Coordinates of C-alpha atoms and ligand atoms in Angstrom, one line a residue:
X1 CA 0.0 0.0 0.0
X2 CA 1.0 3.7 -0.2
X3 CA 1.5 5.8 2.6
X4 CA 3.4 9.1 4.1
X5 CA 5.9 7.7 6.0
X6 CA 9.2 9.3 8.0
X7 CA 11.9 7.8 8.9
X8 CA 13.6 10.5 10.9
X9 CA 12.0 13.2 12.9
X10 CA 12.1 16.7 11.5
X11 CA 10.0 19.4 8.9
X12 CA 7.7 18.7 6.2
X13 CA 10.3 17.3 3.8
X14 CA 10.8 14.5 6.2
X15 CA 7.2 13.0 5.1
X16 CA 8.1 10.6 1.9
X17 CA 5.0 9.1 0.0
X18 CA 6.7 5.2 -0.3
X19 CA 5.1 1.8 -1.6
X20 CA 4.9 -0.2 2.8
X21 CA 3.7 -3.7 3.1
X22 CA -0.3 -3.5 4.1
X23 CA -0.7 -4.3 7.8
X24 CA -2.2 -7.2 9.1
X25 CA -5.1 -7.2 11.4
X26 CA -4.0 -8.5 14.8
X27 CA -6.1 -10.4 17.2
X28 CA -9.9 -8.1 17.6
X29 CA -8.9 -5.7 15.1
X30 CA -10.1 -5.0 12.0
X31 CA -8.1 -4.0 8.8
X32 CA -10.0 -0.4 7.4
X33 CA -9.5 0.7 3.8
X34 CA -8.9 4.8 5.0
X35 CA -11.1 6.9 3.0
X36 CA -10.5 10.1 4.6
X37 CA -7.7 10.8 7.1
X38 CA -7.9 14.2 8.7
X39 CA -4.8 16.5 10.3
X40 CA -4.1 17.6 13.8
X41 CA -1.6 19.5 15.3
X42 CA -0.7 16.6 17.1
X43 CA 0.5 15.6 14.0
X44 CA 3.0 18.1 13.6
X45 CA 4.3 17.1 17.4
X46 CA 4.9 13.5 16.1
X47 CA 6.8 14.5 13.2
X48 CA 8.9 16.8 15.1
X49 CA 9.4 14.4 17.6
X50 CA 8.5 16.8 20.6
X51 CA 7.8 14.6 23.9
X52 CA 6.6 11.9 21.8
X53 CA 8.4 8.9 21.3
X54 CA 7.1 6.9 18.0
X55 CA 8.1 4.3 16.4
X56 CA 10.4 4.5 13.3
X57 CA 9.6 4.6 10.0
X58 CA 5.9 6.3 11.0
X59 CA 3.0 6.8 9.5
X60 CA 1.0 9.4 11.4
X61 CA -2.9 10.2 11.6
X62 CA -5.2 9.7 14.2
X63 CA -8.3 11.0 12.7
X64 CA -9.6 8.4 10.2
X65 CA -13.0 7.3 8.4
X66 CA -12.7 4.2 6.2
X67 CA -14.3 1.4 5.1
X68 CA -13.7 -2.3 7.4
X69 CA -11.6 -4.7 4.5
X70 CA -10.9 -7.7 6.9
X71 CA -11.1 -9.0 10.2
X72 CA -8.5 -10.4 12.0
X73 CA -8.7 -13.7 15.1
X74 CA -11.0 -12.8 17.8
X75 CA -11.8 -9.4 15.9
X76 CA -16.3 -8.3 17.1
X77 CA -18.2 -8.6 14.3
X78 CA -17.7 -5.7 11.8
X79 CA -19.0 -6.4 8.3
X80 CA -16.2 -6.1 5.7
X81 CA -17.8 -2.9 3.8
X82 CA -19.0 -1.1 6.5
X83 CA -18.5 2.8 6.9
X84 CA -16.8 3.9 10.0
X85 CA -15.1 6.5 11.5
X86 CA -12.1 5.2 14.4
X87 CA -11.9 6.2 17.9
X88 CA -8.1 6.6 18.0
X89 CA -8.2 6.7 22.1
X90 CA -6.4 3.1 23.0
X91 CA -6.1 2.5 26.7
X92 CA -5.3 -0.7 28.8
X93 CA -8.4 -1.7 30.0
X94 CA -7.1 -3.5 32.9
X95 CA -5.7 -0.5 35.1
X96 CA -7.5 1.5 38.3
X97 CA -8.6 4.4 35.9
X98 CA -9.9 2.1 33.0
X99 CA -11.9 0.5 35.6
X100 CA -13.6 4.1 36.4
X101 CA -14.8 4.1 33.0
X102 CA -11.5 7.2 33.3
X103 CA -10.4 6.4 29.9
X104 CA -8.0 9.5 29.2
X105 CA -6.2 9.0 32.6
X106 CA -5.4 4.9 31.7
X107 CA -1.6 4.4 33.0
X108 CA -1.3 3.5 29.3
X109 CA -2.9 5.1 27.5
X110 CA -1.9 5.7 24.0
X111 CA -3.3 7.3 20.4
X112 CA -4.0 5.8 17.4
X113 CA -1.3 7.8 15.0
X114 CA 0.5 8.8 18.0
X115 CA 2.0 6.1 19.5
X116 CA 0.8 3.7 17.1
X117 CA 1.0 3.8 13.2
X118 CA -2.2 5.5 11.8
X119 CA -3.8 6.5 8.8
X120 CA -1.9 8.5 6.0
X121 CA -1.7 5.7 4.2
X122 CA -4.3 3.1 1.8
X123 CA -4.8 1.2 4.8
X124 CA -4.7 0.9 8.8
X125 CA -5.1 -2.0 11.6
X126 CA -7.2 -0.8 14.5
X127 CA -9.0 -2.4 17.6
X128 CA -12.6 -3.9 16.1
X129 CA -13.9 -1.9 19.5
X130 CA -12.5 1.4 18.2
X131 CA -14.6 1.7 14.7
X132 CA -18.3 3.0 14.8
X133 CA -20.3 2.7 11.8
X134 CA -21.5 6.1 9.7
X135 CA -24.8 6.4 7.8
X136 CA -24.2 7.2 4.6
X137 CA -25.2 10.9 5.0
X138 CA -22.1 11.6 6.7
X139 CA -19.3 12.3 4.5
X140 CA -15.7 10.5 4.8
X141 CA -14.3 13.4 5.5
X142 CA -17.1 14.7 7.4
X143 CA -16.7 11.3 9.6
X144 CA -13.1 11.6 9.9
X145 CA -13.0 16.2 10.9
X146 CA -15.1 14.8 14.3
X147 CA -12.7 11.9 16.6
X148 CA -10.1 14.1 18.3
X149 CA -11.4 17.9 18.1
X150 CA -14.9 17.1 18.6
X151 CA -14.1 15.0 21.4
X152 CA -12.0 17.0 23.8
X153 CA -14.3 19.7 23.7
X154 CA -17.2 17.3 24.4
X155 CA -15.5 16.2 27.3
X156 CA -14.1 20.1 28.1
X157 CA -17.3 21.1 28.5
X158 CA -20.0 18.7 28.9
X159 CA -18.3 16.9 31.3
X160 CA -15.4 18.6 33.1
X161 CA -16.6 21.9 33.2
X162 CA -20.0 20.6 33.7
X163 CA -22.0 23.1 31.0
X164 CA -25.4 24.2 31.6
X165 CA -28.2 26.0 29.6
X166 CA -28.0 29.6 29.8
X167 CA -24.4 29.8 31.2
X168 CA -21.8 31.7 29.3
X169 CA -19.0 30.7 27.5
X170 CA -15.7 32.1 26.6
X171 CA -14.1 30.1 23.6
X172 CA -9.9 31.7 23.4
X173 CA -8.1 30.7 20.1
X174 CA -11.5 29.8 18.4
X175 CA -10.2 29.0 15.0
X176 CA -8.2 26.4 15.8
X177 CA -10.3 22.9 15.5
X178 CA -10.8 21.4 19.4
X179 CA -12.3 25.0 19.5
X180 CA -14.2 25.5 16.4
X181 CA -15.8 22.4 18.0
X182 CA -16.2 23.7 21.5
X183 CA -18.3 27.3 19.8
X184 CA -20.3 24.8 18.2
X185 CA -20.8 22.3 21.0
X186 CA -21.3 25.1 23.7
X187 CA -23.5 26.5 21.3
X188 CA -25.5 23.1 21.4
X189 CA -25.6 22.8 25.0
X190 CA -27.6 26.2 25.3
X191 CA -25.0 28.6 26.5
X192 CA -24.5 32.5 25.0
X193 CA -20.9 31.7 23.3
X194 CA -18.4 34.9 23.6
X195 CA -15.0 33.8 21.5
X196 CA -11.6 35.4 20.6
X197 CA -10.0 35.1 17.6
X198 CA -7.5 36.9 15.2
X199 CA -8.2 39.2 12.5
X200 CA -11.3 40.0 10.9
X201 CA -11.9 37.5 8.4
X202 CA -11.8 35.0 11.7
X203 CA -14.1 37.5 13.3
X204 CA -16.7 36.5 10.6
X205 CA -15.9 32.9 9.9
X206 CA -16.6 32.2 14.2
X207 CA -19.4 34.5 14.0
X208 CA -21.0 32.6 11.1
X209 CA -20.2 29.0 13.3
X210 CA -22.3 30.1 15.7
X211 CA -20.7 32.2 17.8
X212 CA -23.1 35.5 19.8
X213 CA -19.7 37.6 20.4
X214 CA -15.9 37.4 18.5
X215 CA -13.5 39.4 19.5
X216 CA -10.9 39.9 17.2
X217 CA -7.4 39.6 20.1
X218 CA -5.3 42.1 17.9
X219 CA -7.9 44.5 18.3
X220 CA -9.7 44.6 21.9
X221 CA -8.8 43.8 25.5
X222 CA -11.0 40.9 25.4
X223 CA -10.9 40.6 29.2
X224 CA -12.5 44.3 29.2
X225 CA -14.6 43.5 26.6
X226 CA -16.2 40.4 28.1
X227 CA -16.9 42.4 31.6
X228 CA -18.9 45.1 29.7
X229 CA -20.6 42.4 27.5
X230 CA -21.7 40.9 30.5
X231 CA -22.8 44.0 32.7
X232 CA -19.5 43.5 34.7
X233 CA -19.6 40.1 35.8
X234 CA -17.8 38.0 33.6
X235 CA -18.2 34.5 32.3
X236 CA -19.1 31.2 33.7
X237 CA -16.7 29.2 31.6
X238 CA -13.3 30.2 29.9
X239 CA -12.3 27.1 27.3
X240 CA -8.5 27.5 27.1
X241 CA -5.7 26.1 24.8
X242 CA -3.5 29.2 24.1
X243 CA -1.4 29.4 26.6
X244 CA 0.6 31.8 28.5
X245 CA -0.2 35.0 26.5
X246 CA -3.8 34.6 27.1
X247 CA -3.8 33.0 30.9
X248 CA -4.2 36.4 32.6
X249 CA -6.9 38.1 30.5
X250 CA -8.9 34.5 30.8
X251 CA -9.0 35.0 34.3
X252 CA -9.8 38.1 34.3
X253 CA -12.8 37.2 32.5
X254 CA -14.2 34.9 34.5
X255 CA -16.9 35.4 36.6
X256 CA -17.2 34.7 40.2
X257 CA -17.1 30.7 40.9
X258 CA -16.5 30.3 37.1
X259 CA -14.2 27.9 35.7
X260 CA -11.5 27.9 33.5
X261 CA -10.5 24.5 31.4
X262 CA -8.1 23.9 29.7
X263 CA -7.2 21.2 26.8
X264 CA -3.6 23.1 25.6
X265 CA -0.8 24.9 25.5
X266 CA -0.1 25.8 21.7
X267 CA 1.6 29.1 22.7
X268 CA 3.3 29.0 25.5
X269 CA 2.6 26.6 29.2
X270 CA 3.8 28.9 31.9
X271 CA 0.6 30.5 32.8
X272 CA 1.0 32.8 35.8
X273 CA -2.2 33.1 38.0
X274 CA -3.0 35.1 40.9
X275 CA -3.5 32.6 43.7
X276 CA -5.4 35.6 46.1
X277 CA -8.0 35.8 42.9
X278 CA -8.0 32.1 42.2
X279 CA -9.3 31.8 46.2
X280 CA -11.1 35.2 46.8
X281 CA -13.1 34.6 43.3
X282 CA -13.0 31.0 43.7
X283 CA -12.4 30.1 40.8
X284 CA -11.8 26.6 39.6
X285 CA -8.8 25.6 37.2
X286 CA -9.6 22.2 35.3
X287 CA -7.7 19.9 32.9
X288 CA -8.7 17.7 30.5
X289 CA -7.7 16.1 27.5
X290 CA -9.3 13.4 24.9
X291 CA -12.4 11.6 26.3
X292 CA -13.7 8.3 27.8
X293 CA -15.2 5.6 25.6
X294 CA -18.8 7.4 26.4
X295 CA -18.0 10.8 26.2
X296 CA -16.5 10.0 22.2
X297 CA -20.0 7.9 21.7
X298 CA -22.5 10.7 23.4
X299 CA -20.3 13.2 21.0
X300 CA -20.9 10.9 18.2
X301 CA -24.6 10.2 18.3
X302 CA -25.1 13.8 18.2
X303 CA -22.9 14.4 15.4
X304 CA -24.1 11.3 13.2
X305 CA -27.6 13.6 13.6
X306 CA -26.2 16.3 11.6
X307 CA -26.1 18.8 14.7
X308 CA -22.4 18.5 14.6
X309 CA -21.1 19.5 11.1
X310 CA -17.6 20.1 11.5
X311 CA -15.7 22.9 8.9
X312 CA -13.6 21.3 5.9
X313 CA -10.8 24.0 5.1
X314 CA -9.1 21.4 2.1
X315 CA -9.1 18.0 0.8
X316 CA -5.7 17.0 -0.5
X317 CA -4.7 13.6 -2.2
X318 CA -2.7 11.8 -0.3
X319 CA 0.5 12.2 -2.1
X320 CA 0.1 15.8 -1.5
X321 CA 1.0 15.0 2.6
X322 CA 4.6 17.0 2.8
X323 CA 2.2 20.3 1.7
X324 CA -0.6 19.0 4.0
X325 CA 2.1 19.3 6.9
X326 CA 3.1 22.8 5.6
X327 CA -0.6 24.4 5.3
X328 CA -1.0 23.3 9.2
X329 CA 2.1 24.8 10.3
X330 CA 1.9 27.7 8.9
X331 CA -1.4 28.1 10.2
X332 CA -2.6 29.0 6.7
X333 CA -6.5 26.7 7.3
X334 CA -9.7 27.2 9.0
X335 CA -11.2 24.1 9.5
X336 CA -9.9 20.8 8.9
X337 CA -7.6 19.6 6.2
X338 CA -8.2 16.0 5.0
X339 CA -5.9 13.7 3.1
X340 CA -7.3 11.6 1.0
X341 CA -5.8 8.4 -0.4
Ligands
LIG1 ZN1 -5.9 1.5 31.7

């Protein structure tokens, strides 16, 4: 089969589009012909190597719709044909946290792409439990924009920061993907959705997701912004994945008791914070990352419904990887970019 493979960590020119031998399903998985395989930045963090050991040569991509070829020993019933979309999360099942249902915090847990090879190629090997079938109003590359971005937030919001109708919601860095998803999943949920983005053709592109209030970051102190828009008293959630230059001004904008989670880093992880606010306001600080095994599924159902539609910026054959890689890091998309193979 073809595939984008490195054999070395490093830039874009590292990815080489090379003839592999097709996997073979192992015992319970299933061998999927990839349709539609879609970028994250994680991506970019495996190819460059940073605090992510993989194996070598790799094929990366986590986020993959396809259609089940084969089945190997032991593999649950999957029809060969059938359209599905892969769960990349892969986690022991055996350990204290798996036991919880605590998917995300399993002692080993691993990605599909990640720490495993994944899906920028003809064809990838993954656990028969992992795939969920499509109906065939749902795009391949539709199916394969949701696992990851639409995920996280799910479990950012729904779950950790425990959402409610009516609340309001602060979305920082809202063009990037986990939170394109979270406007449109907050949005969902019932809450007035503020968001921060950059430049004014964002401004309109976040507005036109869903969004009741963009502010554009290079024009407004958004932390000001968001007090006046709220008749001085803030926001009940901040969603969070900048970083360090926008960890102040989230605070600030949170209302009392609010709650700020927080999924990334991309620009910087030494956030300062005020311990005397964080206590007098008491405010809560939360983590999260991926999802349990029911968080992905209640995200899923909802999006298999339609009420999920997540934004295509390109679809790209998959020979055209190396430029795939390039568009992404230079930050030059809005929405998802999908190789095809
Ligand atoms: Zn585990």
């Amino acid at each position: 089969m073809r595939a984008a493979i490195f054999h070395e960590y490093g830039g874009p020119e590292v990815i080489r589009i090379e003839e592999v031998t097709t996997p073979e399903p192992g015992p319970g998985e299933v061998l999927v012909r990839v349709r539609a395989a879609a970028m994250n930045h994680l991506d970019l963090w495996v190819r460059r190597g940073i605090g992510i050991e993989t194996t070598m040569p790799h094929i990366g991509g986590s986020d993959i719709a396809g259609v089940v070829e084969t089945a190997g020993p032991n593999a649950q019933e999957v029809d060969a044909g059938t359209r599905v979309v892969v769960n990349p999360s892969l986690w022991c099942g055996r350990c204290a946290y798996c036991a919880r249902g605590e998917h995300p915090l399993c002692d080993r847990y691993r990605i599909l792409g990640e720490h495993t090879n994944g899906g920028f190629a003809e064809f990838v090997a993954v656990p028969a439990a992992n795939v969920y079938p499509i109906p065939e109003t749902i795009s391949f590359e539709h199916a394969a924009a949701l696992p990851i971005s639409y995920q996280t937030a799910w479990r950012a919001l729904i779950t950790r920061a425990a959402l409610q109708p009516g609340e309001d919601v602060l979305v920082i860095g809202a063009s990037g993907g986990t939170a394109m998803a979270a406007v449109q999943i907050a949005k969902l949920a019932g809450a007035r959705v503020f968001a921060l983005t950059n430049g004014a053709e964002n401004v309109a592109r976040i507005r036109a997701l869903g969004a009741d209030v963009v502010y554009d970051r290079a024009e407004v102190d958004f932390a000001r912004e968001v007090q006046r828009d709220t008749g001085k008293r803030g926001v009940d959630v901040v969603v969070e994945n900048v970083g360090e230059p926008t960890w102040q001004s989230s605070l600030r904008a949170l209302a009392k008791g609010g709650r700020l989670v927080t999924y990334g880093a991309t620009a910087g992880h030494r956030g300062v914070t005020d311990l005397r606010v964080l206590f007098w306001k008491q405010f809560q600080i939360i983590g999260t990352t991926m999802a349990t095994r029911a968080e992905f599924e209640a995200m899923l159902r909802v999006a298999l419904r339609g009420e999920l539609v997540p934004t295509i910026d390109i679809l790209l054959p998959l020979d055209e990887a190396c430029a795939a890689h390039e568009r992404l890091e230079a930050g030059a998309q809005f929405g998802k970019i999908v190789l095809v193979p």
